[in-house]
């Protein structure tokens, strides 16, 4: 072994001695670890330990996509390795005779009964009742619904209180021997709420729900023998927690009633926020699975010695997926979240988790608790120094609502919410706005700004520069209108990353680089028109138009097959204006793909660039534009099909604009729909 620095673990001569200044956390490929193993003892040992994990992609004879794309997070001075794939472990290498920083988890039962779950959850709830952060967010302890004395007139504030509660609840009788639907009581009551996946109906299976044909029956009694397993488990657990009422969307909202759906979905966020506890059946993909599914048999922790006895490794179950999967790509979510944590992959469940005052997750290995003060798990690892004390995005959002975080903080908060939400799936993709409407309503209450199909008027034109995650499946056409909003696509989106040095971080618990427009100039926004399709002002949109004073010019679209282009810009597409250099393009839809020829291919469709952002005096700003095309049959209206940055990969700063695309173009009014 030489004395060269290992590019994977960052250590010299395979040394496990503590370092004065640990390197920053970073991701490397499994392929890189395999390559380093031939010259670095640490990497060779870590690779051996990783291969003991059945979830690790095996080293292929011919490198395949799964192996090549598998990533490992390396941190704590290069001694801790966390597999970034489904069910992966976290591994720390340490010298024999010393103790690792990775804590040893407590033993967790391999079986979980309803009684045991209730006992653990009640203990956490009792502790939470002493948290100022949690009780101050507890709507039913702050405000009481008016009493049943209907002779007294209700004030407008009382009506506001009423409108924040669900229309009806499920009342649970003694020992859950009976249950029925009841209107929300005149006196405010504690209730639990269920967060779950319904899943696909199995062959011959009847969908158990409240509709016009069952509503009257369920108001007398809910036939418990027909209730799906997950719902029955929630009934029993709620009662064992000492709570008499439960809210479940499929039973508490009359299915098939568009009017009631719009009314109740508009306050969905408050329903979960007001709940005493949210029960999340996080590992269940189908309502028939139940909450108490068999647990994983994989040990939570194991210490392994190297063959020569010089070093050891501690393998712990990785809690990162439940604590910080916000920034992962669409492809990563498809591979690692959808099967293991189905609830985390669902769009409606995102808002339910963000707005819950307290929530308990039923995961494949243990119970995990989140409230406004802390996180907890059965094995104790989540409470350790390795993981954030709180749900980052949930805590940041609540603080954002209460504190003055400025324009920068508000824009960053919303963009991080959309980034995290957009990767999740919906059964009905037209619910994209409705499933976020509770969060949007709270943002509007904070800012007073105009909400426009998932964007905010005060953040225009810069909010228009969202990008589609190119690892997702793009469609041949926009799924919804308006084309300028991220709701028009089905996959994950994100905004550009700011290049500003020493960036201000106004949000607590959340590092964000999405305030990319600092120091840049934006085109003039003349008018914003957005009409909703129903009663929910934050729900589905019927139409939307934005009028800009901007510049427009024709461009050509090219596919670029080179790997370094994709590695640098996370896209295989580019645009070209006249004799300018190729610049990266992130399309919203599938374009004519000519990469199979092996040469740079060009799409023959007519496209235009619409100027949105211009460089300012700051060195870290650049030019950015929308890729648009004329709307069918129109000469004045355009639709968005992508976004592009006027930057050059051949310069030292690969995000620098050398010369403007629009320098010879005239400013005029343009409408985008």
XYZ file of C-alpha atoms in Angstrom:
673
model
C 0.000 0.000 0.000
C 1.350 3.437 -0.922
C 1.046 6.793 0.815
C -1.243 8.300 -1.772
C -4.545 9.843 -0.776
C -7.498 7.540 -1.446
C -10.027 9.447 -3.518
C -12.906 7.384 -2.094
C -12.409 7.361 1.675
C -10.111 10.405 1.783
C -7.458 8.731 3.981
C -3.687 8.417 3.520
C -2.107 4.964 3.687
C -5.340 3.368 4.931
C -4.951 5.174 8.248
C -7.802 5.013 10.755
C -6.259 7.662 13.026
C -8.587 10.610 13.791
C -8.049 13.555 11.449
C -7.852 17.194 12.523
C -10.235 18.422 9.829
C -12.643 15.798 8.457
C -13.659 16.173 4.821
C -17.202 17.239 3.966
C -19.879 14.623 3.413
C -19.964 13.461 -0.222
C -21.305 10.688 -2.445
C -19.187 8.236 -4.436
C -20.216 5.350 -6.665
C -20.071 1.692 -5.703
C -17.882 1.311 -8.773
C -15.381 3.832 -7.282
C -15.254 1.896 -4.017
C -14.530 -1.307 -5.954
C -11.714 0.415 -7.860
C -10.193 1.856 -4.665
C -10.296 -1.524 -2.927
C -7.254 -2.687 -4.885
C -5.014 -0.035 -3.278
C -6.764 0.953 -0.023
C -7.251 -1.422 2.937
C -10.142 0.620 4.335
C -12.077 0.544 1.075
C -11.312 -3.164 0.569
C -12.668 -3.977 4.045
C -15.744 -1.764 3.631
C -16.481 -3.457 0.305
C -16.320 -6.882 2.015
C -18.736 -5.722 4.711
C -21.070 -4.138 2.163
C -21.275 -7.384 0.226
C -22.540 -9.130 3.372
C -25.615 -6.913 3.035
C -28.096 -8.692 0.718
C -29.353 -5.344 -0.598
C -25.952 -4.339 -2.041
C -25.780 -4.582 -5.863
C -23.181 -7.269 -6.664
C -20.009 -6.437 -8.556
C -20.958 -7.401 -12.129
C -18.690 -9.039 -14.675
C -20.016 -6.488 -17.125
C -20.885 -3.181 -15.446
C -24.661 -2.797 -15.455
C -26.784 0.291 -14.811
C -27.850 -0.734 -11.290
C -24.271 -1.244 -10.130
C -22.906 1.798 -11.955
C -25.553 4.133 -10.512
C -25.410 2.812 -6.914
C -24.078 5.532 -4.618
C -22.449 5.529 -1.182
C -22.467 8.517 1.131
C -19.028 9.002 2.719
C -18.671 11.225 5.791
C -17.175 11.551 9.291
C -13.690 11.904 7.880
C -14.148 9.057 5.422
C -14.854 6.390 8.025
C -18.625 6.143 7.715
C -20.216 4.711 4.562
C -23.976 4.783 3.983
C -25.443 2.869 1.068
C -27.884 5.017 -0.918
C -30.154 2.196 -2.033
C -33.186 0.363 -0.732
C -32.686 -1.210 2.697
C -28.974 -0.338 2.793
C -26.927 -0.244 6.001
C -24.577 2.384 7.404
C -21.041 1.127 8.067
C -18.264 2.692 10.137
C -14.679 1.407 10.013
C -12.650 1.770 13.237
C -9.400 0.534 14.790
C -9.512 -2.669 16.811
C -9.526 -1.815 20.503
C -11.345 1.513 20.043
C -15.020 2.438 19.980
C -16.831 3.686 16.858
C -18.824 6.922 16.790
C -21.735 4.971 15.369
C -23.915 4.179 18.400
C -25.104 0.691 19.238
C -28.893 0.428 18.910
C -31.190 -0.958 21.564
C -32.777 -4.333 20.931
C -36.118 -4.144 19.134
C -38.716 -6.884 19.142
C -39.028 -8.706 15.814
C -42.805 -8.807 16.301
C -45.070 -5.874 17.102
C -48.496 -6.337 18.659
C -51.151 -3.647 18.856
C -50.764 -3.530 22.655
C -46.994 -3.035 22.381
C -47.381 -0.327 19.743
C -49.949 1.471 21.896
C -47.645 1.324 24.930
C -44.675 2.803 23.078
C -46.772 5.456 21.344
C -48.551 6.520 24.575
C -45.181 6.989 26.269
C -44.017 9.224 23.412
C -47.331 11.133 23.420
C -47.125 11.790 27.173
C -43.610 13.157 26.724
C -44.797 15.285 23.802
C -47.572 16.843 25.913
C -44.810 18.695 27.764
C -43.357 20.250 24.588
C -44.220 23.920 24.153
C -43.527 23.559 20.423
C -46.147 20.831 20.123
C -48.892 22.146 22.396
C -48.693 25.607 20.801
C -49.486 23.956 17.453
C -52.288 21.897 18.996
C -55.402 23.514 17.542
C -57.914 21.742 19.744
C -56.118 22.929 22.922
C -55.944 26.521 21.688
C -59.517 26.957 20.478
C -62.750 25.276 21.395
C -65.582 24.723 19.012
C -68.772 26.536 20.082
C -71.028 24.620 22.441
C -74.274 22.998 21.415
C -76.305 26.025 22.496
C -77.570 26.788 18.996
C -79.588 29.762 20.277
C -76.385 31.781 20.439
C -75.207 33.283 17.196
C -71.755 32.279 16.026
C -69.071 34.846 15.401
C -66.976 34.837 12.235
C -63.965 33.615 14.225
C -66.033 30.707 15.557
C -67.056 29.810 12.024
C -63.370 29.851 11.045
C -62.694 27.389 13.857
C -65.508 25.126 12.677
C -64.250 25.181 9.089
C -60.853 23.850 10.178
C -62.344 20.607 11.497
C -63.467 17.591 9.449
C -67.145 17.331 8.589
C -67.445 13.919 10.228
C -65.443 11.383 12.242
C -65.572 7.668 13.003
C -66.798 7.066 16.557
C -65.295 3.938 18.123
C -67.321 2.043 20.690
C -65.968 0.177 23.768
C -63.316 -2.365 22.717
C -64.129 -1.412 19.118
C -67.088 -3.771 19.162
C -68.927 -1.132 17.151
C -68.179 1.954 15.085
C -70.182 4.510 13.167
C -69.889 7.777 11.278
C -70.831 10.881 13.284
C -70.825 14.617 12.522
C -67.920 16.425 14.157
C -69.163 16.979 17.726
C -70.272 20.442 18.855
C -67.566 20.310 21.514
C -64.058 19.914 20.138
C -62.731 16.390 20.682
C -59.426 14.609 20.297
C -59.136 12.384 17.265
C -56.444 10.452 15.449
C -55.966 10.499 11.672
C -54.705 7.724 9.419
C -52.066 8.250 6.722
C -51.954 5.242 4.403
C -51.940 3.906 0.845
C -55.157 2.414 -0.494
C -53.338 0.558 -3.271
C -54.893 -1.272 -6.192
C -58.032 -3.303 -5.596
C -57.231 -7.005 -5.808
C -59.196 -9.381 -8.014
C -62.795 -9.594 -6.859
C -62.159 -7.151 -4.030
C -64.871 -4.615 -3.156
C -63.650 -1.069 -2.446
C -64.862 -0.316 1.069
C -65.828 3.364 1.224
C -68.530 5.821 2.161
C -70.643 6.846 -0.813
C -74.272 7.757 -1.354
C -75.304 4.097 -1.109
C -73.485 3.382 2.199
C -73.578 6.719 4.056
C -76.851 6.097 5.911
C -75.799 2.551 6.812
C -72.420 3.706 8.183
C -74.128 6.420 10.262
C -75.955 3.599 12.077
C -73.077 1.115 12.174
C -69.958 0.385 10.155
C -69.844 -3.367 9.341
C -66.514 -4.213 11.007
C -66.246 -7.600 9.299
C -65.942 -5.825 5.939
C -63.445 -3.127 6.993
C -59.970 -3.579 5.398
C -57.141 -4.731 7.659
C -55.240 -1.412 7.804
C -58.379 0.475 8.837
C -59.326 -2.111 11.478
C -55.804 -1.916 12.932
C -56.144 1.878 13.079
C -59.552 1.529 14.800
C -58.137 -0.725 17.531
C -54.904 1.217 18.009
C -56.763 4.527 18.285
C -58.973 3.114 21.033
C -55.975 1.666 22.913
C -54.410 5.138 22.834
C -57.443 6.389 24.754
C -58.956 8.230 21.790
C -62.591 7.674 20.796
C -62.556 9.220 17.309
C -60.649 8.535 14.111
C -60.528 10.292 10.736
C -59.994 8.252 7.550
C -60.550 9.928 4.191
C -62.287 6.993 2.463
C -64.925 6.796 5.200
C -65.214 10.383 6.455
C -65.600 11.986 3.004
C -68.537 10.862 0.844
C -66.818 9.437 -2.226
C -68.286 10.494 -5.554
C -69.528 13.842 -4.217
C -67.452 16.456 -5.996
C -68.862 19.256 -3.852
C -67.960 17.559 -0.572
C -64.586 16.482 -1.924
C -63.659 20.067 -2.771
C -64.810 21.319 0.641
C -62.964 18.660 2.645
C -59.817 18.452 0.512
C -59.383 22.225 0.900
C -58.951 21.782 4.671
C -57.099 18.454 4.543
C -53.946 20.038 5.931
C -55.774 21.383 8.981
C -57.466 18.021 9.550
C -54.055 16.395 10.005
C -52.617 19.341 11.919
C -55.541 19.293 14.371
C -55.304 15.534 14.959
C -53.986 14.471 18.362
C -51.845 11.865 16.602
C -51.344 10.809 12.988
C -50.888 7.066 12.490
C -48.780 6.420 9.398
C -48.893 2.907 7.960
C -45.591 3.741 6.285
C -44.628 0.252 5.080
C -48.058 -0.830 3.780
C -48.682 -0.559 0.045
C -52.285 -1.791 0.215
C -55.164 -1.152 2.603
C -55.508 -4.925 3.040
C -51.939 -5.325 4.345
C -52.600 -4.018 7.838
C -50.530 -1.727 10.056
C -48.795 -4.547 11.971
C -46.940 -6.301 9.165
C -44.110 -8.819 9.761
C -40.888 -7.022 10.581
C -37.530 -7.407 8.851
C -35.339 -10.174 10.252
C -32.104 -8.324 9.443
C -30.166 -7.439 12.654
C -30.214 -3.744 13.533
C -26.489 -3.796 14.301
C -23.473 -6.043 13.904
C -19.736 -5.628 14.596
C -17.393 -7.380 12.130
C -13.606 -7.768 12.380
C -11.278 -7.724 9.385
C -9.371 -10.897 8.430
C -6.070 -9.595 9.841
C -7.725 -8.189 12.983
C -6.408 -4.639 12.410
C -9.813 -3.005 12.013
C -13.480 -3.525 12.668
C -16.713 -2.287 11.153
C -20.053 -1.593 12.761
C -23.091 -2.186 10.527
C -26.288 -0.419 11.573
C -29.659 -0.162 9.896
C -29.760 3.052 7.885
C -32.301 5.584 9.202
C -31.492 8.133 6.512
C -34.447 7.212 4.288
C -36.947 8.156 6.994
C -34.997 11.272 8.025
C -33.582 12.892 4.881
C -34.643 11.713 1.443
C -35.793 15.171 0.313
C -32.971 15.884 -2.114
C -32.830 12.533 -3.907
C -33.553 12.147 -7.625
C -36.683 10.766 -9.267
C -34.740 7.615 -10.231
C -33.551 7.098 -6.654
C -37.105 7.368 -5.316
C -38.349 4.825 -7.845
C -35.634 2.372 -6.808
C -35.564 2.867 -3.036
C -38.735 4.380 -1.623
C -41.757 3.092 -3.526
C -41.506 -0.519 -2.307
C -40.021 -0.108 1.180
C -41.855 3.021 2.372
C -44.929 3.289 0.103
C -46.598 6.019 2.170
C -43.552 8.286 1.843
C -43.859 8.021 -1.935
C -47.477 9.262 -2.061
C -48.347 12.875 -2.793
C -51.233 13.241 -0.342
C -49.146 11.701 2.439
C -46.447 14.376 2.016
C -48.780 17.119 3.269
C -50.130 14.824 5.969
C -46.621 14.352 7.346
C -45.538 17.982 6.996
C -48.570 19.394 8.806
C -49.003 16.703 11.460
C -48.270 18.038 14.924
C -47.158 14.545 15.911
C -46.930 11.373 13.832
C -45.843 7.780 14.404
C -44.496 5.747 11.462
C -44.874 1.969 11.261
C -41.717 1.062 9.292
C -40.376 -2.380 8.254
C -38.097 -2.536 11.326
C -39.503 -0.332 14.118
C -41.733 2.560 15.162
C -40.453 6.062 14.406
C -41.862 9.184 16.082
C -41.850 12.766 14.836
C -43.212 15.847 16.576
C -42.339 19.540 16.590
C -39.688 19.028 19.281
C -37.917 15.802 18.411
C -37.626 12.490 16.613
C -37.523 9.099 18.306
C -37.306 5.454 17.307
C -37.444 2.171 19.169
C -33.745 1.394 18.750
C -32.642 4.898 19.790
C -30.445 5.647 16.769
C -32.610 8.500 15.468
C -32.067 10.275 18.804
C -28.282 10.136 18.315
C -25.979 12.871 17.000
C -26.002 11.301 13.527
C -29.457 12.529 12.566
C -31.265 15.887 12.703
C -33.321 16.354 15.856
C -36.431 17.269 13.869
C -38.135 16.675 10.551
C -36.159 19.309 8.671
C -38.721 20.515 6.170
C -41.683 20.338 8.578
C -39.879 22.275 11.310
C -38.495 24.805 8.842
C -41.992 25.381 7.444
C -43.593 25.986 10.833
C -40.834 28.406 11.839
C -41.157 30.111 8.454
C -44.853 30.703 9.155
C -44.172 32.198 12.579
C -40.972 34.174 12.050
C -39.801 36.856 9.632
C -37.575 34.969 7.198
C -37.766 37.635 4.494
C -38.491 37.280 0.794
C -35.485 35.037 0.315
C -36.577 32.616 3.022
C -40.146 32.426 1.721
C -39.027 31.652 -1.841
C -36.561 29.026 -0.669
C -39.147 27.426 1.612
C -41.719 27.032 -1.150
C -39.204 25.719 -3.676
C -37.926 23.117 -1.221
C -41.521 22.045 -0.522
C -42.276 21.662 -4.240
C -38.982 19.872 -4.866
C -39.751 17.325 -2.157
C -43.425 16.989 -3.058
C -43.085 16.714 -6.839
C -41.192 13.407 -6.743
C -44.147 11.718 -5.063
C -46.962 9.913 -6.871
C -50.711 10.443 -6.994
C -53.417 8.016 -8.129
C -55.147 10.958 -9.804
C -52.447 13.305 -11.069
C -55.031 16.072 -11.418
C -54.851 16.261 -7.602
C -51.348 17.782 -7.762
C -52.512 21.133 -6.401
C -55.277 19.798 -4.131
C -52.820 17.506 -2.320
C -50.672 20.546 -1.487
C -53.535 22.972 -0.850
C -53.242 22.959 2.955
C -49.610 24.031 2.795
C -50.373 26.603 0.081
C -53.209 28.090 2.151
C -50.875 28.592 5.109
C -48.279 30.224 2.857
C -50.875 32.617 1.462
C -52.038 33.494 4.975
C -48.412 34.324 5.783
C -47.626 36.359 2.655
C -50.926 37.624 1.233
C -49.465 36.865 -2.188
C -51.376 35.668 -5.272
C -51.178 31.899 -5.733
C -50.932 30.936 -9.390
C -51.033 27.203 -10.169
C -48.264 26.268 -7.734
C -46.226 29.460 -8.186
C -46.352 32.823 -6.382
C -46.810 36.134 -8.198
C -44.225 37.949 -6.060
C -41.626 35.308 -7.015
C -42.147 35.759 -10.756
C -40.539 35.660 -13.219
C -37.902 33.560 -11.420
C -40.357 30.874 -10.234
C -40.872 30.040 -13.942
C -37.359 28.558 -14.140
C -38.124 25.177 -12.568
C -36.441 22.182 -14.230
C -37.672 18.643 -14.797
C -35.590 15.891 -13.235
C -34.279 14.128 -16.331
C -34.026 10.750 -14.537
C -37.839 10.555 -14.519
C -40.158 9.465 -17.311
C -41.111 12.453 -19.432
C -44.303 12.421 -21.504
C -44.744 13.287 -25.174
C -47.128 16.129 -24.271
C -47.938 18.242 -21.247
C -50.347 16.453 -18.935
C -52.064 19.608 -17.665
C -52.247 23.354 -18.137
C -50.868 25.923 -17.637
C -47.650 24.841 -19.320
C -45.601 27.387 -17.319
C -46.336 25.639 -14.018
C -44.603 22.539 -12.645
C -48.075 20.968 -12.273
C -48.046 20.464 -16.075
C -45.578 17.553 -15.700
C -45.856 14.308 -13.741
C -42.276 13.948 -12.486
C -39.916 15.629 -10.047
C -38.818 19.239 -10.494
C -36.267 21.531 -8.914
C -34.921 25.039 -9.345
C -31.378 26.096 -10.297
C -28.683 26.139 -7.640
C -27.350 29.519 -6.537
C -23.661 30.130 -7.181
C -23.497 32.962 -4.643
C -20.529 32.453 -2.292
C -21.191 32.426 1.470
C -24.928 32.190 0.934
C -27.286 33.479 3.589
C -29.408 30.721 5.153
C -32.572 32.301 6.585
C -34.341 28.966 7.198
C -33.717 26.954 10.347
C -33.196 23.186 10.018
C -32.932 23.451 6.243
C -29.993 24.359 4.017
C -31.229 25.639 0.680
C -29.471 26.940 -2.436
C -32.618 27.656 -4.451
C -32.451 31.466 -4.174
C -30.491 31.516 -7.416
C -31.799 34.912 -8.598
C -29.823 36.983 -6.077
C -28.008 39.705 -8.044
C -29.756 38.789 -11.316
C -32.352 40.764 -13.313
C -35.759 39.464 -14.321
C -38.027 40.297 -17.225
C -41.091 42.432 -16.474
C -44.274 40.590 -15.437
C -47.243 42.535 -16.861
C -50.157 40.329 -15.872
C -50.976 37.023 -14.207
C -54.372 35.394 -14.692
C -55.259 32.066 -13.083
C -58.754 30.561 -12.829
C -59.466 27.562 -10.610
C -61.767 24.766 -11.728
C -63.777 24.404 -8.506
C -64.371 25.807 -5.017
C -60.854 25.225 -3.691
C -58.812 28.325 -4.541
C -55.647 26.252 -4.119
C -56.944 23.316 -6.165
C -57.171 22.282 -9.801
C -56.701 25.057 -12.359
C -59.009 25.635 -15.338
C -56.697 28.057 -17.162
C -53.786 30.398 -16.643
C -51.894 33.047 -18.585
C -48.813 35.120 -17.823
C -47.925 38.191 -19.892
C -44.269 39.208 -19.938
C -42.360 42.096 -21.517
C -39.522 40.026 -22.845
C -37.450 39.055 -25.855
C -37.934 36.055 -28.113
C -35.759 34.399 -30.723
C -35.647 31.124 -32.635
C -33.370 28.311 -31.527
C -32.567 24.722 -32.434
C -32.674 21.761 -30.078
C -29.933 19.126 -30.058
C -29.320 15.822 -28.289
C -25.818 15.459 -26.837
C -24.783 11.859 -26.109
C -21.442 12.629 -24.387
C -21.246 11.384 -20.776
C -19.358 14.436 -19.521
C -22.192 16.700 -20.707
C -24.710 14.641 -18.759
C -22.467 14.514 -15.684
C -22.021 18.285 -15.700
C -25.551 19.459 -16.482
C -27.731 16.430 -15.603
C -29.284 16.414 -19.072
C -28.487 15.036 -22.526
C -30.062 17.961 -24.345
C -28.871 21.352 -25.554
C -30.013 24.429 -27.474
C -28.158 26.515 -30.018
C -28.816 30.054 -31.212
C -27.219 30.993 -34.583
C -23.446 30.541 -34.221
C -23.398 30.343 -30.426
C -22.087 27.375 -28.455
C -24.355 24.573 -27.263
C -26.041 25.352 -23.955
C -27.789 22.899 -21.586
C -31.526 22.297 -21.971
C -33.856 20.550 -19.520
C -36.940 19.550 -21.555
C -40.377 19.112 -19.964
C -41.477 16.587 -22.596
C -39.935 13.922 -24.811
C -38.306 15.578 -27.799
C -37.274 13.906 -31.070
C -34.497 11.685 -29.762
C -31.739 11.227 -32.351
C -29.030 10.015 -29.980
C -29.114 6.502 -31.449
C -27.171 7.753 -34.473
C -24.105 8.293 -32.335
C -23.797 11.892 -33.494
C -25.195 15.122 -32.139
C -28.751 15.079 -33.442
C -31.011 18.056 -34.086
C -34.759 18.286 -33.626
C -36.469 19.844 -36.640
C -39.462 21.266 -34.731
C -39.637 25.094 -34.441
C -38.697 26.297 -30.967
C -38.082 29.714 -29.451
C -36.212 31.005 -26.435
C -38.142 33.355 -24.130
C -35.900 35.503 -21.947
C -36.633 35.267 -18.213
C -33.431 36.022 -16.266
C -30.572 38.336 -17.203
C -27.116 38.496 -15.594
C -26.610 41.325 -13.119
C -23.339 42.806 -11.946
C -22.630 39.848 -9.659
C -20.165 37.323 -11.105
C -22.326 34.378 -10.078
C -25.362 35.329 -12.202
C -26.160 33.991 -15.658
C -28.808 34.177 -18.396
C -31.734 31.765 -18.396
C -34.718 31.332 -20.722
C -37.756 29.163 -21.318
C -37.916 26.944 -24.379
C -41.332 27.600 -25.931
C -43.298 26.864 -29.072
C -46.322 28.506 -30.593
C -49.591 27.200 -29.286
C -51.579 25.389 -31.978
C -53.385 27.901 -34.172
C -52.027 30.951 -32.362
C -49.459 33.579 -33.331
C -49.510 35.425 -29.995
C -49.550 32.669 -27.379
C -46.768 30.248 -26.500
C -46.453 27.133 -24.370
C -43.453 26.090 -22.357
C -41.634 22.838 -23.270
C -38.404 23.275 -21.312
C -35.876 25.599 -19.717
C -32.305 26.417 -20.729
C -29.274 28.236 -19.313
C -26.945 30.354 -21.452
C -23.729 28.933 -20.030
C -20.632 27.524 -21.662
C -18.955 24.255 -20.615
C -15.667 25.326 -22.232
C -14.971 28.151 -19.788
C -13.361 27.831 -16.347
C -16.704 28.753 -14.758
C -19.072 26.415 -16.576
C -22.084 28.402 -15.396
C -20.964 31.718 -16.902
C -22.771 33.596 -19.694
C -20.205 34.844 -22.233
C -22.624 36.883 -24.323
C -26.364 37.349 -24.313
C -28.541 35.446 -26.744
C -30.959 38.372 -26.890
C -28.587 41.307 -27.459
C -30.084 42.112 -30.899
C -33.708 41.259 -30.087
C -36.495 43.729 -29.367
C -38.563 43.729 -26.189
C -42.257 42.996 -26.681
C -45.250 41.603 -24.847
C -45.539 37.821 -24.969
C -48.267 35.602 -23.506
C -47.438 32.150 -22.172
C -50.257 29.723 -21.363
